[in-house]
Amino acid sequence: DIQMTQSPSSLSASVGDRVTITCRASQDIRNDLGWYQQKPGKAPSRLIYAASSLQSGVPSRFSGSGSGTEFTLTISSLQPEDFATYYCLQHNTYPWAFGQGTKVEVK
Amino acid sequence: QVQLVQSGAEVKKPGASVKISCKASGYTITTYYIHWVRQAPGQGLEWMAMVNPSGGDTEYAQNFRGRVAMTRDTSTNTVYMELSSLRSEDTALYYCARELPPYRRLDPWGQGTLVTVSS
């Protein structure tokens, strides 16, 4: 089974900061990866698909990159509504797998 | 509008089983795959399983093979997920979610069903 290793598990940042989150797959998953945002008490919502494509309606400050085994989610200028937990999800092969999550907190 | 509505919270004893329903509205359940994801209190998301409500084919995470059974009732547009041999570590919020092609987006998600396993 493919394992997804996400880092960091948490980070503290301020509004306007640039934030980078990384996911590493245990084997090549091409670009079959999405990034999800989850706010407290809510179901997750996808921000990025195919590793680097922005989901419709998602602000352009979110971007994704990578392919193969290394992937990155970047928030170019953190906004108040971006304080949340972020997860990567590989869907290249069953069983699918989430990363462990990154909680973005107020500094 | 398209939504998935799940059954209500459950409290179960260790060793028991729980069956959660996921009822689709706004579309026909057999059109898209349904996934199950759980989240233990204060923890991350864990992918559990997938069912094709049309053909019945399924996929499972290693942790759930042999313990999860998924069925569907097309007459009520509902998918069910039964988890057996419950233990305290199964206490979690269980979500169903629809998979949308072509890029396999999970959307929408159900509201979640809280399962508490306690003696």
GROMACS .gro file of C-alpha atoms in nm:
model
  226
    1ASP     CA    1   0.000   0.000   0.000
    2ILE     CA    2   0.113   0.356  -0.070
    3GLN     CA    3   0.199   0.565   0.236
    4MET     CA    4   0.172   0.943   0.235
    5THR     CA    5   0.407   1.134   0.466
    6GLN     CA    6   0.301   1.493   0.522
    7SER     CA    7   0.502   1.763   0.695
    8PRO     CA    8   0.499   1.959   0.908
    9SER     CA    9   0.219   1.831   1.132
   10SER     CA   10   0.153   2.188   1.242
   11LEU     CA   11   0.285   2.535   1.182
   12SER     CA   12   0.228   2.880   1.321
   13ALA     CA   13   0.204   3.168   1.079
   14SER     CA   14   0.079   3.523   1.047
   15VAL     CA   15  -0.156   3.681   0.800
   16GLY     CA   16   0.041   3.761   0.487
   17ASP     CA   17   0.297   3.485   0.539
   18ARG     CA   18   0.393   3.237   0.270
   19VAL     CA   19   0.318   2.882   0.382
   20THR     CA   20   0.449   2.559   0.233
   21ILE     CA   21   0.329   2.207   0.313
   22THR     CA   22   0.489   1.892   0.174
   23CYS     CA   23   0.364   1.542   0.102
   24ARG     CA   24   0.585   1.251   0.008
   25ALA     CA   25   0.451   0.929  -0.143
   26SER     CA   26   0.617   0.595  -0.074
   27GLN     CA   27   0.608   0.518  -0.447
   28ASP     CA   28   0.545   0.697  -0.773
   29ILE     CA   29   0.187   0.825  -0.793
   30ARG     CA   30   0.240   1.040  -1.107
   31ASN     CA   31   0.024   1.348  -1.042
   32ASP     CA   32  -0.270   1.163  -0.887
   33LEU     CA   33  -0.285   1.381  -0.580
   34GLY     CA   34  -0.526   1.633  -0.436
   35TRP     CA   35  -0.503   1.881  -0.151
   36TYR     CA   36  -0.798   1.924   0.086
   37GLN     CA   37  -0.873   2.192   0.343
   38GLN     CA   38  -1.075   2.113   0.653
   39LYS     CA   39  -1.212   2.367   0.896
   40PRO     CA   40  -1.335   2.269   1.245
   41GLY     CA   41  -1.670   2.094   1.240
   42LYS     CA   42  -1.679   2.082   0.860
   43ALA     CA   43  -1.615   1.819   0.596
   44PRO     CA   44  -1.301   1.860   0.386
   45SER     CA   45  -1.305   2.051   0.060
   46ARG     CA   46  -1.058   2.006  -0.226
   47LEU     CA   47  -0.835   2.298  -0.323
   48ILE     CA   48  -0.600   2.139  -0.575
   49TYR     CA   49  -0.639   1.845  -0.812
   50ALA     CA   50  -0.394   1.661  -1.035
   51ALA     CA   51  -0.119   1.792  -0.803
   52SER     CA   52  -0.111   2.142  -0.949
   53SER     CA   53  -0.452   2.242  -1.087
   54LEU     CA   54  -0.664   2.488  -0.892
   55GLN     CA   55  -1.018   2.375  -0.815
   56SER     CA   56  -1.278   2.615  -0.954
   57GLY     CA   57  -1.365   2.887  -0.704
   58VAL     CA   58  -1.049   2.845  -0.497
   59PRO     CA   59  -0.842   3.164  -0.450
   60SER     CA   60  -0.528   3.189  -0.661
   61ARG     CA   61  -0.307   3.228  -0.353
   62PHE     CA   62  -0.327   2.849  -0.329
   63SER     CA   63  -0.099   2.653  -0.558
   64GLY     CA   64   0.032   2.300  -0.585
   65SER     CA   65   0.337   2.147  -0.744
   66GLY     CA   66   0.518   1.819  -0.780
   67SER     CA   67   0.482   1.481  -0.939
   68GLY     CA   68   0.603   1.131  -0.875
   69THR     CA   69   0.671   1.119  -0.502
   70GLU     CA   70   0.718   1.480  -0.389
   71PHE     CA   71   0.435   1.732  -0.369
   72THR     CA   72   0.393   2.078  -0.227
   73LEU     CA   73   0.098   2.298  -0.136
   74THR     CA   74   0.180   2.667  -0.111
   75ILE     CA   75  -0.031   2.951   0.022
   76SER     CA   76   0.133   3.264  -0.113
   77SER     CA   77  -0.015   3.513   0.133
   78LEU     CA   78  -0.201   3.361   0.424
   79GLN     CA   79  -0.545   3.506   0.490
   80PRO     CA   80  -0.752   3.483   0.810
   81GLU     CA   81  -0.987   3.228   0.654
   82ASP     CA   82  -0.695   2.998   0.568
   83PHE     CA   83  -0.630   2.893   0.926
   84ALA     CA   84  -0.736   2.530   0.897
   85THR     CA   85  -0.599   2.179   0.857
   86TYR     CA   86  -0.470   2.063   0.518
   87TYR     CA   87  -0.445   1.708   0.387
   88CYS     CA   88  -0.301   1.551   0.078
   89LEU     CA   89  -0.483   1.253  -0.074
   90GLN     CA   90  -0.337   1.009  -0.325
   91HIS     CA   91  -0.578   0.839  -0.562
   92ASN     CA   92  -0.333   0.669  -0.794
   93THR     CA   93  -0.382   0.324  -0.649
   94TYR     CA   94  -0.621   0.158  -0.407
   95PRO     CA   95  -0.620   0.184  -0.116
   96TRP     CA   96  -0.628   0.561  -0.133
   97ALA     CA   97  -0.437   0.734   0.146
   98PHE     CA   98  -0.440   1.071   0.317
   99GLY     CA   99  -0.137   1.242   0.459
  100GLN     CA  100  -0.140   1.293   0.835
  101GLY     CA  101  -0.253   1.654   0.802
  102THR     CA  102  -0.099   1.996   0.868
  103LYS     CA  103  -0.269   2.232   1.109
  104VAL     CA  104  -0.205   2.595   1.021
  105GLU     CA  105  -0.239   2.805   1.335
  106VAL     CA  106  -0.221   3.171   1.419
  107LYS     CA  107   0.123   3.284   1.530
  108GLN     CA  108  -2.921   2.021  -0.492
  109VAL     CA  109  -2.687   1.725  -0.464
  110GLN     CA  110  -2.632   1.607  -0.110
  111LEU     CA  111  -2.553   1.302   0.096
  112VAL     CA  112  -2.741   1.260   0.422
  113GLN     CA  113  -2.611   1.014   0.677
  114SER     CA  114  -2.783   0.837   0.963
  115GLY     CA  115  -2.757   0.961   1.319
  116ALA     CA  116  -2.505   0.909   1.594
  117GLU     CA  117  -2.457   0.564   1.742
  118VAL     CA  118  -2.325   0.430   2.071
  119LYS     CA  119  -2.205   0.072   2.062
  120LYS     CA  120  -2.032  -0.173   2.292
  121PRO     CA  121  -1.700  -0.334   2.203
  122GLY     CA  122  -1.749  -0.634   1.979
  123ALA     CA  123  -2.074  -0.506   1.833
  124SER     CA  124  -2.141  -0.386   1.477
  125VAL     CA  125  -2.267  -0.056   1.346
  126LYS     CA  126  -2.443   0.012   1.017
  127ILE     CA  127  -2.439   0.365   0.878
  128SER     CA  128  -2.656   0.482   0.591
  129CYS     CA  129  -2.568   0.741   0.329
  130LYS     CA  130  -2.869   0.860   0.130
  131ALA     CA  131  -2.816   1.053  -0.190
  132SER     CA  132  -3.048   1.323  -0.317
  133GLY     CA  133  -3.024   1.522  -0.637
  134TYR     CA  134  -2.867   1.239  -0.833
  135THR     CA  135  -2.891   0.863  -0.877
  136ILE     CA  136  -2.665   0.676  -0.636
  137THR     CA  137  -2.552   0.426  -0.899
  138THR     CA  138  -2.393   0.699  -1.111
  139TYR     CA  139  -2.081   0.759  -0.901
  140TYR     CA  140  -1.858   0.572  -0.660
  141ILE     CA  141  -1.902   0.631  -0.286
  142HIS     CA  142  -1.608   0.647  -0.046
  143TRP     CA  143  -1.599   0.616   0.331
  144VAL     CA  144  -1.356   0.823   0.538
  145ARG     CA  145  -1.332   0.843   0.914
  146GLN     CA  146  -1.183   1.088   1.161
  147ALA     CA  147  -1.112   0.998   1.521
  148PRO     CA  148  -1.155   1.282   1.773
  149GLY     CA  149  -0.880   1.537   1.723
  150GLN     CA  150  -0.711   1.320   1.460
  151GLY     CA  151  -0.663   1.320   1.085
  152LEU     CA  152  -0.862   1.177   0.800
  153GLU     CA  153  -0.842   0.804   0.733
  154TRP     CA  154  -0.959   0.657   0.402
  155MET     CA  155  -1.152   0.338   0.466
  156ALA     CA  156  -1.319   0.199   0.158
  157MET     CA  157  -1.491   0.254  -0.175
  158VAL     CA  158  -1.800   0.100  -0.329
  159ASN     CA  159  -1.929   0.121  -0.682
  160PRO     CA  160  -2.305   0.134  -0.620
  161SER     CA  161  -2.368   0.027  -0.978
  162GLY     CA  162  -2.150  -0.281  -1.014
  163GLY     CA  163  -2.096  -0.356  -0.648
  164ASP     CA  164  -1.716  -0.369  -0.669
  165THR     CA  165  -1.533  -0.258  -0.360
  166GLU     CA  166  -1.188  -0.157  -0.234
  167TYR     CA  167  -1.069  -0.143   0.125
  168ALA     CA  168  -0.784  -0.009   0.332
  169GLN     CA  169  -0.581  -0.283   0.496
  170ASN     CA  170  -0.714  -0.190   0.841
  171PHE     CA  171  -1.072  -0.257   0.738
  172ARG     CA  172  -1.052  -0.565   0.516
  173GLY     CA  173  -1.278  -0.829   0.665
  174ARG     CA  174  -1.445  -0.583   0.902
  175VAL     CA  175  -1.629  -0.354   0.661
  176ALA     CA  176  -1.922  -0.450   0.443
  177MET     CA  177  -2.090  -0.211   0.203
  178THR     CA  178  -2.429  -0.256   0.042
  179ARG     CA  179  -2.666  -0.042  -0.157
  180ASP     CA  180  -3.041  -0.010  -0.196
  181THR     CA  181  -3.119   0.149  -0.529
  182SER     CA  182  -3.487   0.180  -0.442
  183THR     CA  183  -3.401   0.432  -0.170
  184ASN     CA  184  -3.087   0.574  -0.334
  185THR     CA  185  -2.886   0.470  -0.028
  186VAL     CA  186  -2.551   0.310   0.042
  187TYR     CA  187  -2.475   0.138   0.371
  188MET     CA  188  -2.146   0.074   0.550
  189GLU     CA  189  -2.132  -0.182   0.829
  190LEU     CA  190  -1.827  -0.201   1.055
  191SER     CA  191  -1.805  -0.508   1.274
  192SER     CA  192  -1.602  -0.621   1.576
  193LEU     CA  193  -1.598  -0.266   1.709
  194ARG     CA  194  -1.327  -0.156   1.949
  195SER     CA  195  -1.268   0.170   2.133
  196GLU     CA  196  -1.028   0.285   1.862
  197ASP     CA  197  -1.320   0.285   1.615
  198THR     CA  198  -1.474   0.582   1.796
  199ALA     CA  199  -1.480   0.840   1.520
  200LEU     CA  200  -1.682   1.056   1.286
  201TYR     CA  201  -1.759   0.855   0.972
  202TYR     CA  202  -1.815   1.035   0.643
  203CYS     CA  203  -1.942   0.914   0.309
  204ALA     CA  204  -1.840   1.110   0.001
  205ARG     CA  205  -1.915   1.091  -0.369
  206GLU     CA  206  -1.629   1.054  -0.616
  207LEU     CA  207  -1.655   1.280  -0.920
  208PRO     CA  208  -1.466   1.206  -1.239
  209PRO     CA  209  -1.245   1.287  -1.415
  210TYR     CA  210  -1.009   1.396  -1.137
  211ARG     CA  211  -1.165   1.190  -0.860
  212ARG     CA  212  -1.284   1.476  -0.643
  213LEU     CA  213  -1.465   1.375  -0.326
  214ASP     CA  214  -1.772   1.596  -0.334
  215PRO     CA  215  -2.013   1.631  -0.171
  216TRP     CA  216  -1.952   1.479   0.167
  217GLY     CA  217  -2.217   1.363   0.407
  218GLN     CA  218  -2.253   1.546   0.736
  219GLY     CA  219  -2.076   1.267   0.921
  220THR     CA  220  -2.199   1.005   1.166
  221LEU     CA  221  -2.042   0.991   1.510
  222VAL     CA  222  -1.987   0.637   1.633
  223THR     CA  223  -1.888   0.598   1.996
  224VAL     CA  224  -1.761   0.261   2.115
  225SER     CA  225  -1.771   0.228   2.488
  226SER     CA  226  -1.840  -0.040   2.744
   0.00000   0.00000   0.00000
